Amino acid sequence: MDLTLEIWRQENPKAKGKFETYKVQNISPDCSFLEMLDILNESLIDKVQLPINFDHDCREGICGMCSLYINGRPHGPDNEVTTCQLHMRKFKDGDTITIEPWRSKAFPIIKDLMINRNAFDQIIQAGGYISVTTGGVPDANSIPINRNDAELAMDASACIGCGACVSACKNASAMLFVAAKVSQFALLPQGKIEAKDRVKAMVAKMDELGFGNCSNTFACEAECPKKISVSNIARMNREFLCANIS
Amino acid sequence: MTKLNSKIPKGNLADKWTNYKSHQNLVNPPNKPKLDIIVVGTGLAGASAAASLGAMGFKVKIFCISDSPRRAHSIAAQGGINASKNYPNDGDSVYRLFYDTIKGGDYRAREANVYRLAEVSGSIIDQCVAQGVPFARDYSGLLDNRSFGGAQVSRTFYARGQTGQQLLLGAYGALSHQIKLGNVKLYNRSEMLDLVLVEGKARGIISRNVVTGELEKHFGHAVVIATGGYGNVYFLSTNAMNSNSSAAWQIYKKGAFFANPSYVQIHPTCIPVHGDYQSKLTLMSESLRNDGRIWVPKNKEDAEKIRKKQLKANDIKEEERDYFLERRYPAFGNLVPRDVASRAAKERCDAGFGVGNTGLAVYLDFAAAIKRLGKDVIEERYGNLFQMYEKIVDENPYENPMMIYPAVHYTMGGVWVDYELQTTIEGLFCAGEANFSDHGANRLGASALMQGLSDGYFVLPYTIQNYLSKEIKVPRMSTDLPEFNKTLEEVKGRLNKLMSISGNKSVDYFHKKLGHIMWEYVGMGRTKEGLSKAVELIRELKKDYWSDLRVPGDMNGVNTELEKATRVADFIELGELIALDALQRNESCGGHFREEYQTPEGEALRNDNDFMFVGAWEYKGEDQMPELHKEPLNYEAIEVKQRDYK
């Protein structure tokens, strides 16, 4: 396949960025999207030019490190995959592909397509855990958990923290990310003890960091590579309401 | 010759750990905040160690190469975590888990360490459940288990096909809690480039902030390395792109011994290579072997027609299929340990029975399981894996058998540590995959997560205190000490040297070349000639690297090529050590298979008289032959036998 790429390039967080046009040739349809960018980067290095910086790590769709806003969609045109699991067979020979970083005030650009997602870590640090320390805990089977609740908690906990939800949202809201963590613990007996403080602290941190509000367009769910359901947002709203009236 | 002191406590095997804990020195609560601990790496071992040490009251600094601790490659482990809880009532016990791990490791692991691992395995599950890790449960609400290769009991706890992710998120939560409390400070997008020694003890590190490019000096009363394995020496592996061995390699060059580098695990169930542009290989969980049956055609002609796309897998009649694992190993069948399964697949492909375009693939077939259990059950068990396969290969595994081939996955070898997880440098500890200690020559499935968390939650937080108790009078040191500045200058010199080569070839060019040499000569089947050739080729490659490498850009700010360049420089040197270690080990054991040493049936043939030792290498200087030290392995509780999975 021969492709034209329109890629966002930006030297550093403060620099003015711009789109640059690149051409790649003879790309195999079985090649992954990031491997296609590897090929482009190798050709740039051959020409003693700076390669395009993008975040990536596991390349098997689980670490949440890769991002990229491809042709106007987070993680590109395929459904339920991260960019690293997107394959070139989803494009056509001769296509022009536009590649941008995640777009959100809370995720500033570091360089080119690399972004700073420390805000997500800060939200988790605000309360996205059960405050147990090592040792002195009860036997695992002394806490029976309804299978359905355990499965729903697992659905929520499958979030990889990539930030596609924020990127997809017109308000750059982090509601789906926060709701997934709040839900996981709200569904489990171990998490109930701190549930009220947790939801309050996490929501307050989310607001403080400049994420937008949720206006129920559900773009987050549609673009989530792990199919995290917006029902988690409803659950979080319920938790938040209860925490604030009791 | 330095004598390796493994510091194994005296007494009966089953009492050693209890005795150790009862008699070791501890640091009292008011002294803990006066002591700084540096932890490098935020995977299961690093995150759990930092969280536990922070909760105890120590001041911890943790370093992470990614943007967040949650990205560490532990996250990619799929299948599960072993623990001898015996919840299913199928006869499991601490001893049995210990025994299976020693046997699975082909009698090349230290008894006392492995027994301790089995002993604390149950506590790990308790800890994770308390953290809210959503393990799979049955309808009564209790925890579910499944079976894994190399065991005849079901002792594997799992969270769908994302167990590593869920355990890492549990440890990441615990770490985040301690960060919020101010006990742990996180340095993200920071890479350790060297260790600082003061009067022979580990006292700090030099790290590079990969965003600003700045070199930083950090002090710690003790340093813990938990940076994972070195599988990426092979270029193509199931490791993440940023997984690297540089921290381990730099401490080796500072005096920490490196043990058993030739013990590399090649995992049987990976998606086969599809092109030379490929950047990594994707693992399919070994749990698939619970329900999938592995086969190739019985007739070479059929295999050839499949390769030419004249036949499809489903065209081959049942009686024309060779379920080679079930045929060779009727007792364990498709659930033989990883090294055995990998070699058997390679043997069939080498003999001309391989499938796929390249002939380097075998089938993993779920048709029988779908018929027996229904598609729904298979989907519930392996849905995410099947989806992943389909996204990559573009073929529906519910209808056509999957194709798999072995790939480099895990490294049993690593930094030599004693019973306390301390390296040969005082004050320097090593945990998780980065150390060599628990898996011998082959790791069993679902044991990596167990070891990482055992080291981090329950072993290191104890043993490190035995060392730190002697350090309570040592005040925090200034990083303006000459030792820090000298090491910083050395690092700067190394980076400058890499930048100034200004040759014609990219880092990846050399990395791929190294990978080819390693896979060809230091892969699944090794020979004396091949290994000698590998050493020669790697030495040439090193020369080319340092004369023809091109790193664009500069040292300030983001420069991913420079990051890769430092790592590949270390991979090349480590590659040579792997080959040297494989060359000295004139036997086959676990993941190390020397063609010259095999039974008439083609199984690994150990030489217990001459090689029942841990081979620990000491660095002797640039381009000097390293020195091999031997730590003898004594088996008191276990009768050493030839591994038999028939």
PDB file of C-alpha atoms in Angstrom, chain A residues 28 30-31 35 38-39 42 45-46 48-51 53 55-60 62-65 78-81 85 87 89 110-111 114-115 117-118 121 124-126 129-135 137-141 143-145 147 150-151 154-155 157-161 177 184-185 188 190, chain B residues 52 55 66-71 73 75-76 78 85 87 125-127 129-132 134 137-139 141-143 159-160 162 165-166 169 172-173 176-180 188-189 211 238 240-242 274 277-280 282 380 387-388 391-394 457-458 506 508 550 552-553 558 560-561:
ATOM      1  CA  SER A  28       1.956  -4.578   3.878  1.00  0.00           C
ATOM      2  CA  ASP A  30      -0.626  -7.115   7.716  1.00  0.00           C
ATOM      3  CA  CYS A  31       1.603  -4.411   9.158  1.00  0.00           C
ATOM      4  CA  GLU A  35       5.005  -0.663  12.543  1.00  0.00           C
ATOM      5  CA  ASP A  38       8.442   2.593  12.511  1.00  0.00           C
ATOM      6  CA  ILE A  39       9.096   2.201   8.783  1.00  0.00           C
ATOM      7  CA  GLU A  42      13.621   4.452   9.856  1.00  0.00           C
ATOM      8  CA  ILE A  45      16.731   8.495  10.314  1.00  0.00           C
ATOM      9  CA  ASP A  46      18.305   7.360   7.038  1.00  0.00           C
ATOM     10  CA  VAL A  48      19.424  12.227   9.123  1.00  0.00           C
ATOM     11  CA  GLN A  49      16.103  13.696  10.154  1.00  0.00           C
ATOM     12  CA  LEU A  50      14.420  13.506  13.524  1.00  0.00           C
ATOM     13  CA  PRO A  51      11.984  10.626  13.884  1.00  0.00           C
ATOM     14  CA  ASN A  53       7.872  10.769  18.580  1.00  0.00           C
ATOM     15  CA  ASP A  55       4.079   6.891  22.903  1.00  0.00           C
ATOM     16  CA  HIS A  56       3.946   3.114  22.740  1.00  0.00           C
ATOM     17  CA  ASP A  57       5.142   0.158  24.743  1.00  0.00           C
ATOM     18  CA  CYS A  58       3.525  -3.265  24.974  1.00  0.00           C
ATOM     19  CA  ARG A  59       2.137  -3.283  21.415  1.00  0.00           C
ATOM     20  CA  GLU A  60      -0.458  -5.797  22.439  1.00  0.00           C
ATOM     21  CA  ILE A  62      -2.942  -3.696  27.274  1.00  0.00           C
ATOM     22  CA  CYS A  63      -0.461  -1.150  28.658  1.00  0.00           C
ATOM     23  CA  GLY A  64      -2.464   1.884  27.506  1.00  0.00           C
ATOM     24  CA  MET A  65       0.665   3.767  26.479  1.00  0.00           C
ATOM     25  CA  ASP A  78     -11.228  -0.074  13.904  1.00  0.00           C
ATOM     26  CA  ASN A  79     -13.398  -0.786  16.948  1.00  0.00           C
ATOM     27  CA  GLU A  80     -12.260  -2.169  20.299  1.00  0.00           C
ATOM     28  CA  VAL A  81      -8.563  -1.878  19.573  1.00  0.00           C
ATOM     29  CA  GLN A  85      -3.455  -3.333  17.498  1.00  0.00           C
ATOM     30  CA  HIS A  87      -3.647  -2.996  11.228  1.00  0.00           C
ATOM     31  CA  ARG A  89      -5.680  -3.657   6.274  1.00  0.00           C
ATOM     32  CA  ILE A 110       5.336  16.819  25.229  1.00  0.00           C
ATOM     33  CA  LYS A 111       6.671  16.433  21.707  1.00  0.00           C
ATOM     34  CA  MET A 114       3.617  12.295  22.824  1.00  0.00           C
ATOM     35  CA  ILE A 115       1.396  13.634  25.571  1.00  0.00           C
ATOM     36  CA  ARG A 117      -1.156  11.990  31.068  1.00  0.00           C
ATOM     37  CA  ASN A 118       0.047  12.547  34.634  1.00  0.00           C
ATOM     38  CA  ASP A 121      -2.132   9.233  37.937  1.00  0.00           C
ATOM     39  CA  ILE A 124      -5.890   7.651  41.104  1.00  0.00           C
ATOM     40  CA  GLN A 125      -3.628   9.021  43.842  1.00  0.00           C
ATOM     41  CA  ALA A 126      -6.582  11.033  45.121  1.00  0.00           C
ATOM     42  CA  TYR A 129      -7.503   2.313  45.619  1.00  0.00           C
ATOM     43  CA  ILE A 130      -8.438   0.488  48.781  1.00  0.00           C
ATOM     44  CA  SER A 131      -6.252   1.822  51.604  1.00  0.00           C
ATOM     45  CA  VAL A 132      -4.982  -1.578  52.689  1.00  0.00           C
ATOM     46  CA  THR A 133      -1.274  -1.978  53.403  1.00  0.00           C
ATOM     47  CA  THR A 134       0.773  -5.143  53.003  1.00  0.00           C
ATOM     48  CA  GLY A 135      -0.007  -8.014  55.358  1.00  0.00           C
ATOM     49  CA  VAL A 137      -5.439  -9.176  55.605  1.00  0.00           C
ATOM     50  CA  PRO A 138      -8.104 -11.914  55.882  1.00  0.00           C
ATOM     51  CA  ASP A 139      -8.044 -15.170  53.919  1.00  0.00           C
ATOM     52  CA  ALA A 140      -9.095 -14.545  50.330  1.00  0.00           C
ATOM     53  CA  ASN A 141     -12.120 -16.832  50.521  1.00  0.00           C
ATOM     54  CA  ILE A 143     -14.857 -12.481  51.471  1.00  0.00           C
ATOM     55  CA  PRO A 144     -17.341 -14.213  49.148  1.00  0.00           C
ATOM     56  CA  ILE A 145     -18.434 -11.923  46.334  1.00  0.00           C
ATOM     57  CA  ARG A 147     -20.238 -13.609  40.841  1.00  0.00           C
ATOM     58  CA  ALA A 150     -17.270  -9.596  40.533  1.00  0.00           C
ATOM     59  CA  GLU A 151     -17.773  -9.763  36.760  1.00  0.00           C
ATOM     60  CA  MET A 154     -13.796  -6.834  36.279  1.00  0.00           C
ATOM     61  CA  ASP A 155     -15.532  -5.147  33.311  1.00  0.00           C
ATOM     62  CA  SER A 157     -11.305  -2.652  35.944  1.00  0.00           C
ATOM     63  CA  ALA A 158     -10.389  -3.606  32.376  1.00  0.00           C
ATOM     64  CA  CYS A 159      -9.740   0.116  31.735  1.00  0.00           C
ATOM     65  CA  ILE A 160      -6.184   0.620  30.438  1.00  0.00           C
ATOM     66  CA  GLY A 161      -5.960   4.333  31.252  1.00  0.00           C
ATOM     67  CA  PHE A 177     -12.034   6.799  33.344  1.00  0.00           C
ATOM     68  CA  GLN A 184     -14.860  -1.338  40.414  1.00  0.00           C
ATOM     69  CA  PHE A 185     -14.563  -0.630  44.123  1.00  0.00           C
ATOM     70  CA  LEU A 188     -16.937  -4.977  45.823  1.00  0.00           C
ATOM     71  CA  GLN A 190     -13.768  -4.531  50.201  1.00  0.00           C
TER      72      GLN A 190
ATOM     73  CA  SER B  52       5.189  -2.136  51.150  1.00  0.00           C
ATOM     74  CA  ALA B  55       3.770   1.711  54.255  1.00  0.00           C
ATOM     75  CA  SER B  66       7.008   5.193  31.142  1.00  0.00           C
ATOM     76  CA  ASP B  67       4.579   7.995  31.853  1.00  0.00           C
ATOM     77  CA  SER B  68       2.890   5.947  34.582  1.00  0.00           C
ATOM     78  CA  PRO B  69       3.734   2.969  36.783  1.00  0.00           C
ATOM     79  CA  ARG B  70       0.654   1.259  35.366  1.00  0.00           C
ATOM     80  CA  ARG B  71       2.361   0.740  31.978  1.00  0.00           C
ATOM     81  CA  HIS B  73       5.079  -4.936  31.234  1.00  0.00           C
ATOM     82  CA  ILE B  75       0.484  -5.724  32.796  1.00  0.00           C
ATOM     83  CA  ALA B  76       0.643  -7.987  29.775  1.00  0.00           C
ATOM     84  CA  GLN B  78      -2.545 -13.000  30.804  1.00  0.00           C
ATOM     85  CA  LYS B  85      -4.297 -22.546  48.578  1.00  0.00           C
ATOM     86  CA  TYR B  87      -9.201 -24.328  47.445  1.00  0.00           C
ATOM     87  CA  ILE B 125      -3.840 -13.977  46.906  1.00  0.00           C
ATOM     88  CA  ASP B 126      -5.152 -12.696  50.248  1.00  0.00           C
ATOM     89  CA  GLN B 127      -3.376  -9.383  49.706  1.00  0.00           C
ATOM     90  CA  VAL B 129      -8.259  -9.745  47.122  1.00  0.00           C
ATOM     91  CA  ALA B 130      -8.048  -7.197  49.948  1.00  0.00           C
ATOM     92  CA  GLN B 131      -6.910  -4.634  47.363  1.00  0.00           C
ATOM     93  CA  GLY B 132      -9.988  -5.304  45.255  1.00  0.00           C
ATOM     94  CA  PRO B 134     -11.426  -8.878  40.680  1.00  0.00           C
ATOM     95  CA  ARG B 137     -15.264 -16.515  41.052  1.00  0.00           C
ATOM     96  CA  ASP B 138     -17.716 -19.356  40.963  1.00  0.00           C
ATOM     97  CA  TYR B 139     -21.442 -19.050  41.594  1.00  0.00           C
ATOM     98  CA  GLY B 141     -18.925 -16.278  45.308  1.00  0.00           C
ATOM     99  CA  LEU B 142     -15.664 -18.078  46.082  1.00  0.00           C
ATOM    100  CA  LEU B 143     -12.482 -17.915  44.047  1.00  0.00           C
ATOM    101  CA  ALA B 159      -8.861 -12.470  36.241  1.00  0.00           C
ATOM    102  CA  ARG B 160     -10.095 -13.422  32.767  1.00  0.00           C
ATOM    103  CA  GLN B 162      -5.869 -10.063  32.136  1.00  0.00           C
ATOM    104  CA  GLN B 165      -3.107  -6.211  34.433  1.00  0.00           C
ATOM    105  CA  GLN B 166      -5.337  -6.669  37.458  1.00  0.00           C
ATOM    106  CA  LEU B 169      -3.338  -2.258  38.996  1.00  0.00           C
ATOM    107  CA  TYR B 172      -0.259   0.473  41.396  1.00  0.00           C
ATOM    108  CA  GLY B 173      -3.190   1.371  43.666  1.00  0.00           C
ATOM    109  CA  SER B 176      -0.535   5.498  44.544  1.00  0.00           C
ATOM    110  CA  HIS B 177      -1.811   5.388  48.119  1.00  0.00           C
ATOM    111  CA  GLN B 178       1.745   5.676  49.445  1.00  0.00           C
ATOM    112  CA  ILE B 179       2.563   8.442  46.953  1.00  0.00           C
ATOM    113  CA  LYS B 180      -0.410  10.397  48.241  1.00  0.00           C
ATOM    114  CA  ASN B 188       8.192   8.998  35.903  1.00  0.00           C
ATOM    115  CA  ARG B 189       9.700   9.100  32.404  1.00  0.00           C
ATOM    116  CA  VAL B 211      11.535  14.457  28.595  1.00  0.00           C
ATOM    117  CA  THR B 238       6.916 -10.836  23.661  1.00  0.00           C
ATOM    118  CA  ALA B 240       7.263  -4.522  25.522  1.00  0.00           C
ATOM    119  CA  MET B 241       9.240  -2.176  23.292  1.00  0.00           C
ATOM    120  CA  ASN B 242      10.754  -0.296  26.229  1.00  0.00           C
ATOM    121  CA  HIS B 274       4.521 -12.450   9.635  1.00  0.00           C
ATOM    122  CA  TYR B 277       8.950  -5.100   9.454  1.00  0.00           C
ATOM    123  CA  GLN B 278       7.626  -6.789  12.579  1.00  0.00           C
ATOM    124  CA  SER B 279       8.426  -4.998  15.829  1.00  0.00           C
ATOM    125  CA  LYS B 280       7.386  -7.543  18.427  1.00  0.00           C
ATOM    126  CA  THR B 282       2.358 -11.369  20.661  1.00  0.00           C
ATOM    127  CA  GLU B 380     -16.108 -16.663  28.354  1.00  0.00           C
ATOM    128  CA  GLN B 387     -10.394 -11.340  19.693  1.00  0.00           C
ATOM    129  CA  MET B 388      -6.744 -10.336  19.901  1.00  0.00           C
ATOM    130  CA  LYS B 391      -7.353  -8.579  15.069  1.00  0.00           C
ATOM    131  CA  ILE B 392      -3.747  -9.503  14.350  1.00  0.00           C
ATOM    132  CA  VAL B 393      -4.091 -12.470  12.024  1.00  0.00           C
ATOM    133  CA  ASP B 394      -7.421 -11.580  10.406  1.00  0.00           C
ATOM    134  CA  TYR B 457       5.258  -7.761  49.121  1.00  0.00           C
ATOM    135  CA  PHE B 458       6.640 -10.436  51.385  1.00  0.00           C
ATOM    136  CA  SER B 506      20.057   3.258  12.837  1.00  0.00           C
ATOM    137  CA  ASP B 508      17.111  -0.708  15.015  1.00  0.00           C
ATOM    138  CA  ARG B 550      23.717   7.096  13.800  1.00  0.00           C
ATOM    139  CA  PRO B 552      19.972  11.896  15.201  1.00  0.00           C
ATOM    140  CA  GLY B 553      19.101  14.912  17.339  1.00  0.00           C
ATOM    141  CA  VAL B 558      13.156  13.940  24.060  1.00  0.00           C
ATOM    142  CA  THR B 560      14.012   8.174  21.754  1.00  0.00           C
ATOM    143  CA  GLU B 561      16.818   7.094  19.434  1.00  0.00           C
TER     144      GLU B 561
END
